[in-house]
Short mmCIF file of C-alpha atoms in Angstrom, two decimals:
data_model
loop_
_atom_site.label_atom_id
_atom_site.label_comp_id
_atom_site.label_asym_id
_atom_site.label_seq_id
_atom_site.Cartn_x
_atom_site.Cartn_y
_atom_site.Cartn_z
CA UNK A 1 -202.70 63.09 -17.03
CA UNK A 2 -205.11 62.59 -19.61
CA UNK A 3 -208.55 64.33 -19.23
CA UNK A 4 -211.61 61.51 -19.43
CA UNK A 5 -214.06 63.76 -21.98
CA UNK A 6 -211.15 64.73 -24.41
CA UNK A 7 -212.51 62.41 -27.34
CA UNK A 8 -211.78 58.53 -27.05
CA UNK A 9 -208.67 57.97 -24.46
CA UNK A 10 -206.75 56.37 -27.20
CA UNK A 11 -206.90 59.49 -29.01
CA UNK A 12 -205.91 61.61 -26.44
CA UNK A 13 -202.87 59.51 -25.27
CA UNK A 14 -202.28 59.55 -29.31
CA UNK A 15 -202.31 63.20 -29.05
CA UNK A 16 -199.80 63.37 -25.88
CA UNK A 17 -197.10 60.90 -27.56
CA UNK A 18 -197.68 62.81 -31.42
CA UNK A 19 -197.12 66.47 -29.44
CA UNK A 20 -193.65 65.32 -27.59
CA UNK A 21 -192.44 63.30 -30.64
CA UNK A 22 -193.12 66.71 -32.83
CA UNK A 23 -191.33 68.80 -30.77
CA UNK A 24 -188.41 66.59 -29.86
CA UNK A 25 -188.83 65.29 -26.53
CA UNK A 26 -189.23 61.93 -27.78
CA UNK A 27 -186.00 61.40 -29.90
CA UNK A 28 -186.10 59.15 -33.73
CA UNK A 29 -185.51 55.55 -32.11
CA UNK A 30 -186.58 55.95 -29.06
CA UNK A 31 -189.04 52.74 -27.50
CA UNK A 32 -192.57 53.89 -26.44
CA UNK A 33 -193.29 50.96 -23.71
CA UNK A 34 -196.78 50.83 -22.88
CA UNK A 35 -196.62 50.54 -19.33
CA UNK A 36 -194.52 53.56 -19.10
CA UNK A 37 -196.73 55.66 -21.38
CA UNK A 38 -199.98 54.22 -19.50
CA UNK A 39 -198.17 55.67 -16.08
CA UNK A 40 -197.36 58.76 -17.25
CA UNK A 41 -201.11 59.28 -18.88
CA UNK A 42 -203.08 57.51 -16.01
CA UNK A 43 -204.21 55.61 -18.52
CA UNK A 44 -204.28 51.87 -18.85
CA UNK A 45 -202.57 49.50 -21.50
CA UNK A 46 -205.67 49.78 -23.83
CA UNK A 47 -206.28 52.80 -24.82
CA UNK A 48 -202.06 53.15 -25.33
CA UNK A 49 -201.87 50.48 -27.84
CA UNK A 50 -205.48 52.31 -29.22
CA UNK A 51 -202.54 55.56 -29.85
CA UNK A 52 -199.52 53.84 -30.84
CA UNK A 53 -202.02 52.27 -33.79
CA UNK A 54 -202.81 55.13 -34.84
CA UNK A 55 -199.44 57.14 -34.74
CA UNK A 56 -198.54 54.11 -36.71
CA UNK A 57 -201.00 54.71 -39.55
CA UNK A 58 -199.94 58.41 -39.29
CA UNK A 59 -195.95 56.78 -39.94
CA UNK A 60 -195.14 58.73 -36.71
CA UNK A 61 -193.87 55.68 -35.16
CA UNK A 62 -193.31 51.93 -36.27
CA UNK A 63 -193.35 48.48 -34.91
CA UNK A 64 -191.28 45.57 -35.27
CA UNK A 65 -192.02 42.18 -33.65
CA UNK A 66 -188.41 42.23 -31.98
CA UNK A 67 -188.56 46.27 -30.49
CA UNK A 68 -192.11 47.17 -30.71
CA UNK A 69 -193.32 50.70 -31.18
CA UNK A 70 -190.48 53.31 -31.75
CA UNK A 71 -190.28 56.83 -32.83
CA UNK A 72 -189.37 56.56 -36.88
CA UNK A 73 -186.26 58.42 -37.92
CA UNK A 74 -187.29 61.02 -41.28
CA UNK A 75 -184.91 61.85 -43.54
CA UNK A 76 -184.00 64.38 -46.48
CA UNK A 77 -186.37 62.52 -48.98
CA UNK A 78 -189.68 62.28 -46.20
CA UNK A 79 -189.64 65.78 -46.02
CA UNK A 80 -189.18 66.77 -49.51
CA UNK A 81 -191.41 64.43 -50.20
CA UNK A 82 -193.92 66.09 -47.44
CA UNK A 83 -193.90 69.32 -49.28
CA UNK A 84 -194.28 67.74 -52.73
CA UNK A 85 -197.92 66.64 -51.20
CA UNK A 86 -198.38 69.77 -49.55
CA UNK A 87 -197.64 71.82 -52.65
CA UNK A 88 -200.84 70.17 -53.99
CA UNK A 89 -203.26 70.03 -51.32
CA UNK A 90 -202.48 73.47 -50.25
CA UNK A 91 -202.87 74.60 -53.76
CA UNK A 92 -206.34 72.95 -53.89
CA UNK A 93 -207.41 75.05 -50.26
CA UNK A 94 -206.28 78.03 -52.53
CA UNK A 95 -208.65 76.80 -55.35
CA UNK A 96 -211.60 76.15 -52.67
CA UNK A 97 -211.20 79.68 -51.15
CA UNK A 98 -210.93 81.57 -54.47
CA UNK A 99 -214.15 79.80 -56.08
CA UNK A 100 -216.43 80.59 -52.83
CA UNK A 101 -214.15 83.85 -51.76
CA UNK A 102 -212.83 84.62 -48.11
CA UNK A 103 -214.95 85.69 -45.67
CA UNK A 104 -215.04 89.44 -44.85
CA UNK A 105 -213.57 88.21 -41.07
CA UNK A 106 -211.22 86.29 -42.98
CA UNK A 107 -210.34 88.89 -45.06
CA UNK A 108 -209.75 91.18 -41.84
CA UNK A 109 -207.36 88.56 -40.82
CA UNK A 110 -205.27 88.19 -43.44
CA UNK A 111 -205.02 91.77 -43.72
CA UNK A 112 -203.79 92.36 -40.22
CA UNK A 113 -201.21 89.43 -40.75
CA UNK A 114 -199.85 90.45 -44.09
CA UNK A 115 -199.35 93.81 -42.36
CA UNK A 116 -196.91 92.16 -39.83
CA UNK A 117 -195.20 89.94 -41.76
CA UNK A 118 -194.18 92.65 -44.02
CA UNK A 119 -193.02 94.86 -40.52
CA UNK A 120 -191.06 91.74 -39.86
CA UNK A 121 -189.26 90.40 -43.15
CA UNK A 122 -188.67 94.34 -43.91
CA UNK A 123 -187.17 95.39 -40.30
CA UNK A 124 -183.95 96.68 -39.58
CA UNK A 125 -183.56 94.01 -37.47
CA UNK A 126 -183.55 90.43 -37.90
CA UNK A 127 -182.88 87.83 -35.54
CA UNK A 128 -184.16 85.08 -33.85
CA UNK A 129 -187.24 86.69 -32.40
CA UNK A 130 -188.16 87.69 -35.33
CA UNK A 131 -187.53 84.91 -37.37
CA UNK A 132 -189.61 83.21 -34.90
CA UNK A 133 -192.60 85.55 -35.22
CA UNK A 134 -192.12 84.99 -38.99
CA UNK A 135 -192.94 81.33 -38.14
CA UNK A 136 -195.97 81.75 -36.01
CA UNK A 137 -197.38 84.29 -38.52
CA UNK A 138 -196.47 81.64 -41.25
CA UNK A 139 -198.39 79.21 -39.44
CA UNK A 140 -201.87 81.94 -39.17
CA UNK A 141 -201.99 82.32 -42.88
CA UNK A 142 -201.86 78.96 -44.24
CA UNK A 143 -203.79 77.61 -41.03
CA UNK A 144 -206.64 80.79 -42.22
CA UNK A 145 -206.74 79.80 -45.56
CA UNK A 146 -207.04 75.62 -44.93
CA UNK A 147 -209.91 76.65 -42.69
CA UNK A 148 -211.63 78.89 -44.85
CA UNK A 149 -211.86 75.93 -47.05
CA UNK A 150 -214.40 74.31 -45.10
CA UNK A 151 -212.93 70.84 -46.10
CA UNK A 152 -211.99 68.72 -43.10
CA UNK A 153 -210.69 66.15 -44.84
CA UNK A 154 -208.52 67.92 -46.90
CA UNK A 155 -207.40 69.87 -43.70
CA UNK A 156 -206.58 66.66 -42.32
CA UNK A 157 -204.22 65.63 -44.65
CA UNK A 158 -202.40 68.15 -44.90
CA UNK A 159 -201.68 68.88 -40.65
CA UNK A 160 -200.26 64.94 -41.21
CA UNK A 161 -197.62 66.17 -43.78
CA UNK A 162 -196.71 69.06 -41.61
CA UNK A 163 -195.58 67.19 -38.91
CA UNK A 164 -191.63 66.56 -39.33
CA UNK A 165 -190.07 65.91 -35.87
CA UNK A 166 -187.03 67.78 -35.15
CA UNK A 167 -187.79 70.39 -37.84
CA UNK A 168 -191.35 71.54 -37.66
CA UNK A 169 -193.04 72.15 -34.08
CA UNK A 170 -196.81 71.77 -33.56
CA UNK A 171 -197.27 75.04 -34.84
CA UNK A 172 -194.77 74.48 -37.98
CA UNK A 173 -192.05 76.53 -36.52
CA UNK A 174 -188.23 75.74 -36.60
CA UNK A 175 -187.17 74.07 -33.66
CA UNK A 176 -184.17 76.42 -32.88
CA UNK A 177 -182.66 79.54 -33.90
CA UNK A 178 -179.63 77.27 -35.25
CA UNK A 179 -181.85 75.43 -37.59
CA UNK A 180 -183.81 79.30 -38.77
CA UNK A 181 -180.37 80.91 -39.42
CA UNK A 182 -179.23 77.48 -41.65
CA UNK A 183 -182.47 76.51 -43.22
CA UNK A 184 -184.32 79.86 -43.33
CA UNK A 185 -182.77 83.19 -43.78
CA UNK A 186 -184.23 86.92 -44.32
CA UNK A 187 -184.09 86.72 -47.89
CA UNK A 188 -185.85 83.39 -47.54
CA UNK A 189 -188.94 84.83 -45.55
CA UNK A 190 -188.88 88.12 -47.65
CA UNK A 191 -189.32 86.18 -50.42
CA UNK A 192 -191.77 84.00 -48.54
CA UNK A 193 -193.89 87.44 -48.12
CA UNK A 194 -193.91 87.98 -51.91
CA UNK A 195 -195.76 84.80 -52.88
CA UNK A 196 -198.13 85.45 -49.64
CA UNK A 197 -199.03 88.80 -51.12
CA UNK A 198 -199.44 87.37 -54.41
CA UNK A 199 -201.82 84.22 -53.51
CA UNK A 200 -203.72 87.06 -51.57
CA UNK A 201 -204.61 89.01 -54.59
CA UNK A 202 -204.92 85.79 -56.47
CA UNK A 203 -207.48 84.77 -54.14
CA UNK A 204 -209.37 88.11 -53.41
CA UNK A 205 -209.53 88.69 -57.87
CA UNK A 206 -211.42 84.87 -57.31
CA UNK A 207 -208.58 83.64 -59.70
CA UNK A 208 -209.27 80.13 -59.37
CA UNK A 209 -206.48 78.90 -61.13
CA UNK A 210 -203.90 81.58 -60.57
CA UNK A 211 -204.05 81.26 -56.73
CA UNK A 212 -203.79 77.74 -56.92
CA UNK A 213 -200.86 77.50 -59.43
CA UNK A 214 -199.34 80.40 -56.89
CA UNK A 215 -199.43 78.21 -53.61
CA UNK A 216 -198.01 75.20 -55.29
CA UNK A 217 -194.84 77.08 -56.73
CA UNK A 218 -194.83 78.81 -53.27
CA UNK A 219 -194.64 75.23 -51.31
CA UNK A 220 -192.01 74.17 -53.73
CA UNK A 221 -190.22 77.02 -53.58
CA UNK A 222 -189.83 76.63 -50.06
CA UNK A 223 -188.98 72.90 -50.78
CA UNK A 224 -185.97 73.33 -52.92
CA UNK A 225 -184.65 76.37 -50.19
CA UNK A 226 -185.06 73.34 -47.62
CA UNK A 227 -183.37 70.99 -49.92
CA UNK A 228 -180.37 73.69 -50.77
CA UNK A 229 -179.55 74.29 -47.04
CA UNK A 230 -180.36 70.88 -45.48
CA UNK A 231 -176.48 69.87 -45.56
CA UNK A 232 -175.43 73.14 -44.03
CA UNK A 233 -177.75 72.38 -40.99
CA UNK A 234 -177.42 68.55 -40.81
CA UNK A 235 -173.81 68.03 -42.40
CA UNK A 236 -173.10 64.71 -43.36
CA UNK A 237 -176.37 62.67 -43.67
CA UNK A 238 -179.39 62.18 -45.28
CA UNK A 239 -181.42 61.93 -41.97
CA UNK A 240 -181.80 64.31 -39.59
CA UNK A 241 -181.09 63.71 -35.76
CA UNK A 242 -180.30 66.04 -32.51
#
């Protein structure tokens, strides 16, 4: 049920459809009927067309005269594409941080979570809890440093090109440990912890330029691993479905 003082009710049934569509309870194609939707929310038809508007504008969904609203299939080139933006904007939270400098709670922070990404991409073991920690600790940094740069619009923007159903969860982890041990291995993440240590540095010298060059060839390095393994996980097709 939707809670009454959780913004507009449009936004919060908007926020109910995006979550299950991210993490794969609503499938690509699948119909959102309003009636259902309102049922399942509490909510009437009104603030449900409110959401599937905006889901719409966030390319989430689509509508077609003959179906309606329905979940919108992504494929190969949306999420390359996806990181291609996010190699920029991410590069310009870098630039932002490094011309104002991190906070010293900030600085804490990343500390402590450079510290266990390095226990986990270093460990004798690796498997999928630990590629899964990798994820969530993936997911601290770069949230960190987009909120260190006090931009909410840029923040924004960038959560919208993070959210690839079926691949990314909410909190831009791999769905399954089938799709981490196809798409992401342990020389992937080690690697992964390189370029974090380096935009650190980059960021704590106040190299404007350097950390920002560093998070966009860290984004597209990241890219072209996706792009390299996508037909091992998803053989066959340029889309990607369950």
């Amino acid at each position: 049920m939707i809670e009454p003082d959780t913004g507009t009710r449009g936004e919060a049934v908007a926020a109910w459809i995006r979550e299950r569509i991210v993490n794969g309870a609503l499938l690509p194609g699948a119909h959102l009927q309003e009636q259902a939707i309102g049922n399942l929310t509490g909510t009437s038809r009104t603030p449900v067309r409110e959401a599937l508007k905006l889901l719409q504008r966030e390319q989430l969904v689509i509508y077609s005269p003959n179906r309606g609203y329905v979940v919108r299939r992504f494929s190969l080139k949306d999420i390359l594409d996806a990181f291609d933006v996010r190699a920029t904007l991410e590069g310009m939270v870098c630039r932002l941080v490094a011309e104002k400098g991190l906070s010293a709670e900030a600085d804490a922070r990343l500390t402590e979570i450079m510290s266990e990404m390095h226990a986990v991409a270093f460990g004798t073991i690796w498997g999928e809890r630990e590629s899964f920690r990798w994820f969530d600790l993936n997911f601290l940094f770069h949230r960190l440093l987009i909120e260190q740069a006090d931009n909410p619009m840029l923040g924004g923007v960038i959560i919208q090109t993070q959210r690839l159903p079926l691949i990314f969860d909410t909190n831009q982890r791999l769905q399954s440990a089938s799709q981490v041990s196809r798409l992401f291995g342990e020389a992937d993440t080690q690697r992964s912890y390189r370029d974090h240590l380096a935009i650190v540095a980059a960021i704590r010298a106040r190299d404007v330029d350097g950390s920002e060059q560093l998070m966009r060839k860290h984004i597209l390095s990241s890219r072209e691993t996706m792009q390299r393994n996508f037909s091992k996980a998803y053989p066959g097709g340029q889309t990607y479905d369950p």
